[in-house]
Amino acid sequence: SILLTPESQRQFSELLQYIKQQHEAKPSLQIIVEGHSSNEGSRVENLRLAVNRASEIATQIRKKVGLQDTAVK
């Protein structure tokens, strides 16, 4: 699932604040987001899940921090 638990949401909010501070200090900041999943189930499905997770987190970072598309990969 790409939904965050309440604890993960809190941690993600803290991470967003940190990224925003770093971006203000260094506007050329570049971020790479990688997804992961368990090794249960099919490899294809786990890869799809990992890619979807990373994509959603990257989108949220862009939206909530205000980074350019090229700053988050």
mmCIF file with all atom_site columns, N, CA and C in Angstrom:
data_model
loop_
_atom_site.group_PDB
_atom_site.id
_atom_site.type_symbol
_atom_site.label_atom_id
_atom_site.label_alt_id
_atom_site.label_comp_id
_atom_site.label_asym_id
_atom_site.label_entity_id
_atom_site.label_seq_id
_atom_site.pdbx_PDB_ins_code
_atom_site.Cartn_x
_atom_site.Cartn_y
_atom_site.Cartn_z
_atom_site.occupancy
_atom_site.B_iso_or_equiv
_atom_site.pdbx_formal_charge
_atom_site.auth_seq_id
_atom_site.auth_comp_id
_atom_site.auth_asym_id
_atom_site.auth_atom_id
_atom_site.pdbx_PDB_model_num
ATOM 1   N N  . SER A 1 1  ? 0.835  -1.197  0.000   1.00 0.00 ? 1  SER A N  1
ATOM 2   C CA . SER A 1 1  ? 0.000  0.000   0.000   1.00 0.00 ? 1  SER A CA 1
ATOM 3   C C  . SER A 1 1  ? 0.872  1.250   0.000   1.00 0.00 ? 1  SER A C  1
ATOM 4   N N  . ILE A 1 2  ? 0.400  2.308   -0.658  1.00 0.00 ? 2  ILE A N  1
ATOM 5   C CA . ILE A 1 2  ? 1.154  3.562   -0.642  1.00 0.00 ? 2  ILE A CA 1
ATOM 6   C C  . ILE A 1 2  ? 0.580  4.534   0.383   1.00 0.00 ? 2  ILE A C  1
ATOM 7   N N  . LEU A 1 3  ? -0.395 4.072   1.168   1.00 0.00 ? 3  LEU A N  1
ATOM 8   C CA . LEU A 1 3  ? -0.946 4.904   2.226   1.00 0.00 ? 3  LEU A CA 1
ATOM 9   C C  . LEU A 1 3  ? -0.004 4.890   3.422   1.00 0.00 ? 3  LEU A C  1
ATOM 10  N N  . LEU A 1 4  ? 0.127  6.045   4.080   1.00 0.00 ? 4  LEU A N  1
ATOM 11  C CA . LEU A 1 4  ? 1.005  6.148   5.235   1.00 0.00 ? 4  LEU A CA 1
ATOM 12  C C  . LEU A 1 4  ? 0.218  5.969   6.523   1.00 0.00 ? 4  LEU A C  1
ATOM 13  N N  . THR A 1 5  ? 0.818  5.284   7.471   1.00 0.00 ? 5  THR A N  1
ATOM 14  C CA . THR A 1 5  ? 0.227  5.172   8.795   1.00 0.00 ? 5  THR A CA 1
ATOM 15  C C  . THR A 1 5  ? 0.308  6.548   9.466   1.00 0.00 ? 5  THR A C  1
ATOM 16  N N  . PRO A 1 6  ? -0.460 6.771   10.531  1.00 0.00 ? 6  PRO A N  1
ATOM 17  C CA . PRO A 1 6  ? -0.361 8.061   11.234  1.00 0.00 ? 6  PRO A CA 1
ATOM 18  C C  . PRO A 1 6  ? 1.075  8.392   11.667  1.00 0.00 ? 6  PRO A C  1
ATOM 19  N N  . GLU A 1 7  ? 1.804  7.402   12.156  1.00 0.00 ? 7  GLU A N  1
ATOM 20  C CA . GLU A 1 7  ? 3.196  7.644   12.571  1.00 0.00 ? 7  GLU A CA 1
ATOM 21  C C  . GLU A 1 7  ? 4.064  8.001   11.366  1.00 0.00 ? 7  GLU A C  1
ATOM 22  N N  . SER A 1 8  ? 3.866  7.297   10.269  1.00 0.00 ? 8  SER A N  1
ATOM 23  C CA . SER A 1 8  ? 4.633  7.607   9.059   1.00 0.00 ? 8  SER A CA 1
ATOM 24  C C  . SER A 1 8  ? 4.273  8.985   8.522   1.00 0.00 ? 8  SER A C  1
ATOM 25  N N  . GLN A 1 9  ? 3.017  9.384   8.633   1.00 0.00 ? 9  GLN A N  1
ATOM 26  C CA . GLN A 1 9  ? 2.607  10.726  8.209   1.00 0.00 ? 9  GLN A CA 1
ATOM 27  C C  . GLN A 1 9  ? 3.324  11.788  9.031   1.00 0.00 ? 9  GLN A C  1
ATOM 28  N N  . ARG A 1 10 ? 3.427  11.559  10.341  1.00 0.00 ? 10 ARG A N  1
ATOM 29  C CA . ARG A 1 10 ? 4.142  12.505  11.208  1.00 0.00 ? 10 ARG A CA 1
ATOM 30  C C  . ARG A 1 10 ? 5.613  12.600  10.805  1.00 0.00 ? 10 ARG A C  1
ATOM 31  N N  . GLN A 1 11 ? 6.220  11.450  10.583  1.00 0.00 ? 11 GLN A N  1
ATOM 32  C CA . GLN A 1 11 ? 7.628  11.435  10.179  1.00 0.00 ? 11 GLN A CA 1
ATOM 33  C C  . GLN A 1 11 ? 7.824  12.091  8.819   1.00 0.00 ? 11 GLN A C  1
ATOM 34  N N  . PHE A 1 12 ? 6.901  11.855  7.902   1.00 0.00 ? 12 PHE A N  1
ATOM 35  C CA . PHE A 1 12 ? 7.002  12.461  6.579   1.00 0.00 ? 12 PHE A CA 1
ATOM 36  C C  . PHE A 1 12 ? 6.862  13.974  6.682   1.00 0.00 ? 12 PHE A C  1
ATOM 37  N N  . SER A 1 13 ? 5.980  14.461  7.540   1.00 0.00 ? 13 SER A N  1
ATOM 38  C CA . SER A 1 13 ? 5.833  15.909  7.746   1.00 0.00 ? 13 SER A CA 1
ATOM 39  C C  . SER A 1 13 ? 7.127  16.512  8.273   1.00 0.00 ? 13 SER A C  1
ATOM 40  N N  . GLU A 1 14 ? 7.769  15.814  9.192   1.00 0.00 ? 14 GLU A N  1
ATOM 41  C CA . GLU A 1 14 ? 9.063  16.276  9.712   1.00 0.00 ? 14 GLU A CA 1
ATOM 42  C C  . GLU A 1 14 ? 10.110 16.291  8.607   1.00 0.00 ? 14 GLU A C  1
ATOM 43  N N  . LEU A 1 15 ? 10.109 15.259  7.777   1.00 0.00 ? 15 LEU A N  1
ATOM 44  C CA . LEU A 1 15 ? 11.042 15.203  6.652   1.00 0.00 ? 15 LEU A CA 1
ATOM 45  C C  . LEU A 1 15 ? 10.802 16.355  5.688   1.00 0.00 ? 15 LEU A C  1
ATOM 46  N N  . LEU A 1 16 ? 9.538  16.657  5.399   1.00 0.00 ? 16 LEU A N  1
ATOM 47  C CA . LEU A 1 16 ? 9.215  17.773  4.505   1.00 0.00 ? 16 LEU A CA 1
ATOM 48  C C  . LEU A 1 16 ? 9.731  19.089  5.066   1.00 0.00 ? 16 LEU A C  1
ATOM 49  N N  . GLN A 1 17 ? 9.596  19.293  6.370   1.00 0.00 ? 17 GLN A N  1
ATOM 50  C CA . GLN A 1 17 ? 10.109 20.512  6.997   1.00 0.00 ? 17 GLN A CA 1
ATOM 51  C C  . GLN A 1 17 ? 11.626 20.587  6.836   1.00 0.00 ? 17 GLN A C  1
ATOM 52  N N  . TYR A 1 18 ? 12.297 19.472  7.049   1.00 0.00 ? 18 TYR A N  1
ATOM 53  C CA . TYR A 1 18 ? 13.750 19.425  6.902   1.00 0.00 ? 18 TYR A CA 1
ATOM 54  C C  . TYR A 1 18 ? 14.160 19.725  5.460   1.00 0.00 ? 18 TYR A C  1
ATOM 55  N N  . ILE A 1 19 ? 13.493 19.111  4.503   1.00 0.00 ? 19 ILE A N  1
ATOM 56  C CA . ILE A 1 19 ? 13.809 19.347  3.090   1.00 0.00 ? 19 ILE A CA 1
ATOM 57  C C  . ILE A 1 19 ? 13.598 20.817  2.743   1.00 0.00 ? 19 ILE A C  1
ATOM 58  N N  . LYS A 1 20 ? 12.522 21.402  3.248   1.00 0.00 ? 20 LYS A N  1
ATOM 59  C CA . LYS A 1 20 ? 12.241 22.813  2.975   1.00 0.00 ? 20 LYS A CA 1
ATOM 60  C C  . LYS A 1 20 ? 13.360 23.703  3.528   1.00 0.00 ? 20 LYS A C  1
ATOM 61  N N  . GLN A 1 21 ? 13.807 23.429  4.744   1.00 0.00 ? 21 GLN A N  1
ATOM 62  C CA . GLN A 1 21 ? 14.910 24.194  5.333   1.00 0.00 ? 21 GLN A CA 1
ATOM 63  C C  . GLN A 1 21 ? 16.182 24.056  4.500   1.00 0.00 ? 21 GLN A C  1
ATOM 64  N N  . GLN A 1 22 ? 16.472 22.834  4.082   1.00 0.00 ? 22 GLN A N  1
ATOM 65  C CA . GLN A 1 22 ? 17.676 22.602  3.279   1.00 0.00 ? 22 GLN A CA 1
ATOM 66  C C  . GLN A 1 22 ? 17.574 23.287  1.923   1.00 0.00 ? 22 GLN A C  1
ATOM 67  N N  . HIS A 1 23 ? 16.388 23.268  1.336   1.00 0.00 ? 23 HIS A N  1
ATOM 68  C CA . HIS A 1 23 ? 16.177 23.916  0.041   1.00 0.00 ? 23 HIS A CA 1
ATOM 69  C C  . HIS A 1 23 ? 16.337 25.428  0.158   1.00 0.00 ? 23 HIS A C  1
ATOM 70  N N  . GLU A 1 24 ? 15.860 26.001  1.251   1.00 0.00 ? 24 GLU A N  1
ATOM 71  C CA . GLU A 1 24 ? 16.019 27.448  1.450   1.00 0.00 ? 24 GLU A CA 1
ATOM 72  C C  . GLU A 1 24 ? 17.494 27.816  1.599   1.00 0.00 ? 24 GLU A C  1
ATOM 73  N N  . ALA A 1 25 ? 18.265 26.953  2.258   1.00 0.00 ? 25 ALA A N  1
ATOM 74  C CA . ALA A 1 25 ? 19.692 27.196  2.434   1.00 0.00 ? 25 ALA A CA 1
ATOM 75  C C  . ALA A 1 25 ? 20.484 26.913  1.158   1.00 0.00 ? 25 ALA A C  1
ATOM 76  N N  . LYS A 1 26 ? 20.008 25.979  0.376   1.00 0.00 ? 26 LYS A N  1
ATOM 77  C CA . LYS A 1 26 ? 20.704 25.585  -0.858  1.00 0.00 ? 26 LYS A CA 1
ATOM 78  C C  . LYS A 1 26 ? 19.663 25.329  -1.944  1.00 0.00 ? 26 LYS A C  1
ATOM 79  N N  . PRO A 1 27 ? 19.275 26.372  -2.689  1.00 0.00 ? 27 PRO A N  1
ATOM 80  C CA . PRO A 1 27 ? 18.230 26.236  -3.706  1.00 0.00 ? 27 PRO A CA 1
ATOM 81  C C  . PRO A 1 27 ? 18.516 25.205  -4.801  1.00 0.00 ? 27 PRO A C  1
ATOM 82  N N  . SER A 1 28 ? 19.751 24.827  -4.971  1.00 0.00 ? 28 SER A N  1
ATOM 83  C CA . SER A 1 28 ? 20.088 23.834  -6.002  1.00 0.00 ? 28 SER A CA 1
ATOM 84  C C  . SER A 1 28 ? 19.954 22.397  -5.493  1.00 0.00 ? 28 SER A C  1
ATOM 85  N N  . LEU A 1 29 ? 19.337 22.234  -4.335  1.00 0.00 ? 29 LEU A N  1
ATOM 86  C CA . LEU A 1 29 ? 19.154 20.926  -3.721  1.00 0.00 ? 29 LEU A CA 1
ATOM 87  C C  . LEU A 1 29 ? 18.528 19.934  -4.696  1.00 0.00 ? 29 LEU A C  1
ATOM 88  N N  . GLN A 1 30 ? 19.083 18.729  -4.752  1.00 0.00 ? 30 GLN A N  1
ATOM 89  C CA . GLN A 1 30 ? 18.557 17.635  -5.571  1.00 0.00 ? 30 GLN A CA 1
ATOM 90  C C  . GLN A 1 30 ? 18.214 16.476  -4.641  1.00 0.00 ? 30 GLN A C  1
ATOM 91  N N  . ILE A 1 31 ? 17.075 15.839  -4.863  1.00 0.00 ? 31 ILE A N  1
ATOM 92  C CA . ILE A 1 31 ? 16.627 14.730  -4.028  1.00 0.00 ? 31 ILE A CA 1
ATOM 93  C C  . ILE A 1 31 ? 16.339 13.523  -4.907  1.00 0.00 ? 31 ILE A C  1
ATOM 94  N N  . ILE A 1 32 ? 16.784 12.364  -4.465  1.00 0.00 ? 32 ILE A N  1
ATOM 95  C CA . ILE A 1 32 ? 16.474 11.114  -5.145  1.00 0.00 ? 32 ILE A CA 1
ATOM 96  C C  . ILE A 1 32 ? 15.605 10.286  -4.207  1.00 0.00 ? 32 ILE A C  1
ATOM 97  N N  . VAL A 1 33 ? 14.456 9.861   -4.701  1.00 0.00 ? 33 VAL A N  1
ATOM 98  C CA . VAL A 1 33 ? 13.523 9.062   -3.915  1.00 0.00 ? 33 VAL A CA 1
ATOM 99  C C  . VAL A 1 33 ? 13.536 7.636   -4.457  1.00 0.00 ? 33 VAL A C  1
ATOM 100 N N  . GLU A 1 34 ? 13.721 6.677   -3.573  1.00 0.00 ? 34 GLU A N  1
ATOM 101 C CA . GLU A 1 34 ? 13.698 5.272   -3.960  1.00 0.00 ? 34 GLU A CA 1
ATOM 102 C C  . GLU A 1 34 ? 12.598 4.574   -3.180  1.00 0.00 ? 34 GLU A C  1
ATOM 103 N N  . GLY A 1 35 ? 11.867 3.700   -3.847  1.00 0.00 ? 35 GLY A N  1
ATOM 104 C CA . GLY A 1 35 ? 10.820 2.931   -3.191  1.00 0.00 ? 35 GLY A CA 1
ATOM 105 C C  . GLY A 1 35 ? 11.301 1.533   -2.884  1.00 0.00 ? 35 GLY A C  1
ATOM 106 N N  . HIS A 1 36 ? 10.580 0.869   -2.007  1.00 0.00 ? 36 HIS A N  1
ATOM 107 C CA . HIS A 1 36 ? 10.890 -0.523  -1.705  1.00 0.00 ? 36 HIS A CA 1
ATOM 108 C C  . HIS A 1 36 ? 9.609  -1.242  -1.331  1.00 0.00 ? 36 HIS A C  1
ATOM 109 N N  . SER A 1 37 ? 9.696  -2.546  -1.275  1.00 0.00 ? 37 SER A N  1
ATOM 110 C CA . SER A 1 37 ? 8.567  -3.367  -0.840  1.00 0.00 ? 37 SER A CA 1
ATOM 111 C C  . SER A 1 37 ? 9.144  -4.619  -0.187  1.00 0.00 ? 37 SER A C  1
ATOM 112 N N  . SER A 1 38 ? 8.269  -5.449  0.323   1.00 0.00 ? 38 SER A N  1
ATOM 113 C CA . SER A 1 38 ? 8.732  -6.712  0.896   1.00 0.00 ? 38 SER A CA 1
ATOM 114 C C  . SER A 1 38 ? 9.095  -7.664  -0.237  1.00 0.00 ? 38 SER A C  1
ATOM 115 N N  . ASN A 1 39 ? 9.613  -8.803  0.146   1.00 0.00 ? 39 ASN A N  1
ATOM 116 C CA . ASN A 1 39 ? 9.914  -9.813  -0.876  1.00 0.00 ? 39 ASN A CA 1
ATOM 117 C C  . ASN A 1 39 ? 8.810  -10.861 -0.954  1.00 0.00 ? 39 ASN A C  1
ATOM 118 N N  . GLU A 1 40 ? 7.662  -10.565 -0.349  1.00 0.00 ? 40 GLU A N  1
ATOM 119 C CA . GLU A 1 40 ? 6.520  -11.466 -0.419  1.00 0.00 ? 40 GLU A CA 1
ATOM 120 C C  . GLU A 1 40 ? 5.728  -11.171 -1.680  1.00 0.00 ? 40 GLU A C  1
ATOM 121 N N  . GLY A 1 41 ? 5.245  -12.192 -2.339  1.00 0.00 ? 41 GLY A N  1
ATOM 122 C CA . GLY A 1 41 ? 4.483  -11.995 -3.566  1.00 0.00 ? 41 GLY A CA 1
ATOM 123 C C  . GLY A 1 41 ? 5.382  -11.996 -4.783  1.00 0.00 ? 41 GLY A C  1
ATOM 124 N N  . SER A 1 42 ? 4.801  -11.596 -5.916  1.00 0.00 ? 42 SER A N  1
ATOM 125 C CA . SER A 1 42 ? 5.555  -11.644 -7.180  1.00 0.00 ? 42 SER A CA 1
ATOM 126 C C  . SER A 1 42 ? 6.518  -10.465 -7.297  1.00 0.00 ? 42 SER A C  1
ATOM 127 N N  . ARG A 1 43 ? 7.608  -10.708 -7.991  1.00 0.00 ? 43 ARG A N  1
ATOM 128 C CA . ARG A 1 43 ? 8.602  -9.651  -8.212  1.00 0.00 ? 43 ARG A CA 1
ATOM 129 C C  . ARG A 1 43 ? 8.005  -8.494  -8.994  1.00 0.00 ? 43 ARG A C  1
ATOM 130 N N  . VAL A 1 44 ? 7.209  -8.815  -9.994  1.00 0.00 ? 44 VAL A N  1
ATOM 131 C CA . VAL A 1 44 ? 6.605  -7.778  -10.835 1.00 0.00 ? 44 VAL A CA 1
ATOM 132 C C  . VAL A 1 44 ? 5.702  -6.875  -9.996  1.00 0.00 ? 44 VAL A C  1
ATOM 133 N N  . GLU A 1 45 ? 4.871  -7.479  -9.179  1.00 0.00 ? 45 GLU A N  1
ATOM 134 C CA . GLU A 1 45 ? 3.963  -6.698  -8.342  1.00 0.00 ? 45 GLU A CA 1
ATOM 135 C C  . GLU A 1 45 ? 4.733  -5.873  -7.313  1.00 0.00 ? 45 GLU A C  1
ATOM 136 N N  . ASN A 1 46 ? 5.767  -6.434  -6.726  1.00 0.00 ? 46 ASN A N  1
ATOM 137 C CA . ASN A 1 46 ? 6.577  -5.694  -5.755  1.00 0.00 ? 46 ASN A CA 1
ATOM 138 C C  . ASN A 1 46 ? 7.310  -4.527  -6.408  1.00 0.00 ? 46 ASN A C  1
ATOM 139 N N  . LEU A 1 47 ? 7.798  -4.730  -7.621  1.00 0.00 ? 47 LEU A N  1
ATOM 140 C CA . LEU A 1 47 ? 8.459  -3.638  -8.338  1.00 0.00 ? 47 LEU A CA 1
ATOM 141 C C  . LEU A 1 47 ? 7.468  -2.525  -8.639  1.00 0.00 ? 47 LEU A C  1
ATOM 142 N N  . ARG A 1 48 ? 6.284  -2.898  -9.098  1.00 0.00 ? 48 ARG A N  1
ATOM 143 C CA . ARG A 1 48 ? 5.249  -1.899  -9.376  1.00 0.00 ? 48 ARG A CA 1
ATOM 144 C C  . ARG A 1 48 ? 4.901  -1.119  -8.115  1.00 0.00 ? 48 ARG A C  1
ATOM 145 N N  . LEU A 1 49 ? 4.762  -1.808  -7.008  1.00 0.00 ? 49 LEU A N  1
ATOM 146 C CA . LEU A 1 49 ? 4.440  -1.167  -5.743  1.00 0.00 ? 49 LEU A CA 1
ATOM 147 C C  . LEU A 1 49 ? 5.554  -0.206  -5.321  1.00 0.00 ? 49 LEU A C  1
ATOM 148 N N  . ALA A 1 50 ? 6.801  -0.633  -5.427  1.00 0.00 ? 50 ALA A N  1
ATOM 149 C CA . ALA A 1 50 ? 7.933  0.211   -5.050  1.00 0.00 ? 50 ALA A CA 1
ATOM 150 C C  . ALA A 1 50 ? 7.995  1.476   -5.909  1.00 0.00 ? 50 ALA A C  1
ATOM 151 N N  . VAL A 1 51 ? 7.789  1.318   -7.222  1.00 0.00 ? 51 VAL A N  1
ATOM 152 C CA . VAL A 1 51 ? 7.814  2.467   -8.136  1.00 0.00 ? 51 VAL A CA 1
ATOM 153 C C  . VAL A 1 51 ? 6.676  3.427   -7.812  1.00 0.00 ? 51 VAL A C  1
ATOM 154 N N  . ASN A 1 52 ? 5.480  2.886   -7.562  1.00 0.00 ? 52 ASN A N  1
ATOM 155 C CA . ASN A 1 52 ? 4.336  3.736   -7.219  1.00 0.00 ? 52 ASN A CA 1
ATOM 156 C C  . ASN A 1 52 ? 4.562  4.483   -5.916  1.00 0.00 ? 52 ASN A C  1
ATOM 157 N N  . ARG A 1 53 ? 5.139  3.826   -4.928  1.00 0.00 ? 53 ARG A N  1
ATOM 158 C CA . ARG A 1 53 ? 5.428  4.475   -3.649  1.00 0.00 ? 53 ARG A CA 1
ATOM 159 C C  . ARG A 1 53 ? 6.408  5.633   -3.845  1.00 0.00 ? 53 ARG A C  1
ATOM 160 N N  . ALA A 1 54 ? 7.483  5.369   -4.545  1.00 0.00 ? 54 ALA A N  1
ATOM 161 C CA . ALA A 1 54 ? 8.489  6.404   -4.768  1.00 0.00 ? 54 ALA A CA 1
ATOM 162 C C  . ALA A 1 54 ? 7.905  7.574   -5.555  1.00 0.00 ? 54 ALA A C  1
ATOM 163 N N  . SER A 1 55 ? 7.111  7.275   -6.554  1.00 0.00 ? 55 SER A N  1
ATOM 164 C CA . SER A 1 55 ? 6.504  8.326   -7.369  1.00 0.00 ? 55 SER A CA 1
ATOM 165 C C  . SER A 1 55 ? 5.575  9.206   -6.542  1.00 0.00 ? 55 SER A C  1
ATOM 166 N N  . GLU A 1 56 ? 4.766  8.598   -5.693  1.00 0.00 ? 56 GLU A N  1
ATOM 167 C CA . GLU A 1 56 ? 3.836  9.369   -4.858  1.00 0.00 ? 56 GLU A CA 1
ATOM 168 C C  . GLU A 1 56 ? 4.587  10.242  -3.852  1.00 0.00 ? 56 GLU A C  1
ATOM 169 N N  . ILE A 1 57 ? 5.623  9.710   -3.242  1.00 0.00 ? 57 ILE A N  1
ATOM 170 C CA . ILE A 1 57 ? 6.409  10.499  -2.286  1.00 0.00 ? 57 ILE A CA 1
ATOM 171 C C  . ILE A 1 57 ? 7.097  11.654  -3.009  1.00 0.00 ? 57 ILE A C  1
ATOM 172 N N  . ALA A 1 58 ? 7.663  11.403  -4.175  1.00 0.00 ? 58 ALA A N  1
ATOM 173 C CA . ALA A 1 58 ? 8.312  12.472  -4.950  1.00 0.00 ? 58 ALA A CA 1
ATOM 174 C C  . ALA A 1 58 ? 7.307  13.557  -5.311  1.00 0.00 ? 58 ALA A C  1
ATOM 175 N N  . THR A 1 59 ? 6.107  13.173  -5.704  1.00 0.00 ? 59 THR A N  1
ATOM 176 C CA . THR A 1 59 ? 5.059  14.141  -6.035  1.00 0.00 ? 59 THR A CA 1
ATOM 177 C C  . THR A 1 59 ? 4.706  14.989  -4.820  1.00 0.00 ? 59 THR A C  1
ATOM 178 N N  . GLN A 1 60 ? 4.561  14.354  -3.673  1.00 0.00 ? 60 GLN A N  1
ATOM 179 C CA . GLN A 1 60 ? 4.219  15.090  -2.454  1.00 0.00 ? 60 GLN A CA 1
ATOM 180 C C  . GLN A 1 60 ? 5.333  16.047  -2.047  1.00 0.00 ? 60 GLN A C  1
ATOM 181 N N  . ILE A 1 61 ? 6.585  15.640  -2.214  1.00 0.00 ? 61 ILE A N  1
ATOM 182 C CA . ILE A 1 61 ? 7.707  16.532  -1.903  1.00 0.00 ? 61 ILE A CA 1
ATOM 183 C C  . ILE A 1 61 ? 7.649  17.751  -2.817  1.00 0.00 ? 61 ILE A C  1
ATOM 184 N N  . ARG A 1 62 ? 7.451  17.531  -4.115  1.00 0.00 ? 62 ARG A N  1
ATOM 185 C CA . ARG A 1 62 ? 7.370  18.660  -5.049  1.00 0.00 ? 62 ARG A CA 1
ATOM 186 C C  . ARG A 1 62 ? 6.251  19.616  -4.658  1.00 0.00 ? 62 ARG A C  1
ATOM 187 N N  . LYS A 1 63 ? 5.074  19.079  -4.375  1.00 0.00 ? 63 LYS A N  1
ATOM 188 C CA . LYS A 1 63 ? 3.910  19.909  -4.058  1.00 0.00 ? 63 LYS A CA 1
ATOM 189 C C  . LYS A 1 63 ? 4.064  20.649  -2.738  1.00 0.00 ? 63 LYS A C  1
ATOM 190 N N  . LYS A 1 64 ? 4.467  19.935  -1.710  1.00 0.00 ? 64 LYS A N  1
ATOM 191 C CA . LYS A 1 64 ? 4.453  20.502  -0.362  1.00 0.00 ? 64 LYS A CA 1
ATOM 192 C C  . LYS A 1 64 ? 5.667  21.352  -0.038  1.00 0.00 ? 64 LYS A C  1
ATOM 193 N N  . VAL A 1 65 ? 6.772  21.114  -0.732  1.00 0.00 ? 65 VAL A N  1
ATOM 194 C CA . VAL A 1 65 ? 7.983  21.928  -0.505  1.00 0.00 ? 65 VAL A CA 1
ATOM 195 C C  . VAL A 1 65 ? 8.127  22.982  -1.587  1.00 0.00 ? 65 VAL A C  1
ATOM 196 N N  . GLY A 1 66 ? 7.513  22.739  -2.725  1.00 0.00 ? 66 GLY A N  1
ATOM 197 C CA . GLY A 1 66 ? 7.593  23.698  -3.824  1.00 0.00 ? 66 GLY A CA 1
ATOM 198 C C  . GLY A 1 66 ? 8.839  23.555  -4.670  1.00 0.00 ? 66 GLY A C  1
ATOM 199 N N  . LEU A 1 67 ? 9.349  22.330  -4.771  1.00 0.00 ? 67 LEU A N  1
ATOM 200 C CA . LEU A 1 67 ? 10.537 22.105  -5.589  1.00 0.00 ? 67 LEU A CA 1
ATOM 201 C C  . LEU A 1 67 ? 10.154 21.923  -7.055  1.00 0.00 ? 67 LEU A C  1
ATOM 202 N N  . GLN A 1 68 ? 11.074 22.262  -7.925  1.00 0.00 ? 68 GLN A N  1
ATOM 203 C CA . GLN A 1 68 ? 10.896 22.034  -9.356  1.00 0.00 ? 68 GLN A CA 1
ATOM 204 C C  . GLN A 1 68 ? 10.871 20.535  -9.630  1.00 0.00 ? 68 GLN A C  1
ATOM 205 N N  . ASP A 1 69 ? 10.236 20.148  -10.723 1.00 0.00 ? 69 ASP A N  1
ATOM 206 C CA . ASP A 1 69 ? 10.193 18.730  -11.095 1.00 0.00 ? 69 ASP A CA 1
ATOM 207 C C  . ASP A 1 69 ? 11.586 18.143  -11.221 1.00 0.00 ? 69 ASP A C  1
ATOM 208 N N  . THR A 1 70 ? 12.536 18.906  -11.718 1.00 0.00 ? 70 THR A N  1
ATOM 209 C CA . THR A 1 70 ? 13.886 18.403  -11.935 1.00 0.00 ? 70 THR A CA 1
ATOM 210 C C  . THR A 1 70 ? 14.675 18.250  -10.639 1.00 0.00 ? 70 THR A C  1
ATOM 211 N N  . ALA A 1 71 ? 14.179 18.812  -9.540  1.00 0.00 ? 71 ALA A N  1
ATOM 212 C CA . ALA A 1 71 ? 14.906 18.729  -8.268  1.00 0.00 ? 71 ALA A CA 1
ATOM 213 C C  . ALA A 1 71 ? 14.634 17.427  -7.513  1.00 0.00 ? 71 ALA A C  1
ATOM 214 N N  . VAL A 1 72 ? 13.573 16.728  -7.906  1.00 0.00 ? 72 VAL A N  1
ATOM 215 C CA . VAL A 1 72 ? 13.198 15.488  -7.230  1.00 0.00 ? 72 VAL A CA 1
ATOM 216 C C  . VAL A 1 72 ? 13.100 14.387  -8.267  1.00 0.00 ? 72 VAL A C  1
ATOM 217 N N  . LYS A 1 73 ? 13.892 13.352  -8.071  1.00 0.00 ? 73 LYS A N  1
ATOM 218 C CA . LYS A 1 73 ? 13.920 12.243  -9.029  1.00 0.00 ? 73 LYS A CA 1
ATOM 219 C C  . LYS A 1 73 ? 13.571 10.960  -8.316  1.00 0.00 ? 73 LYS A C  1
#
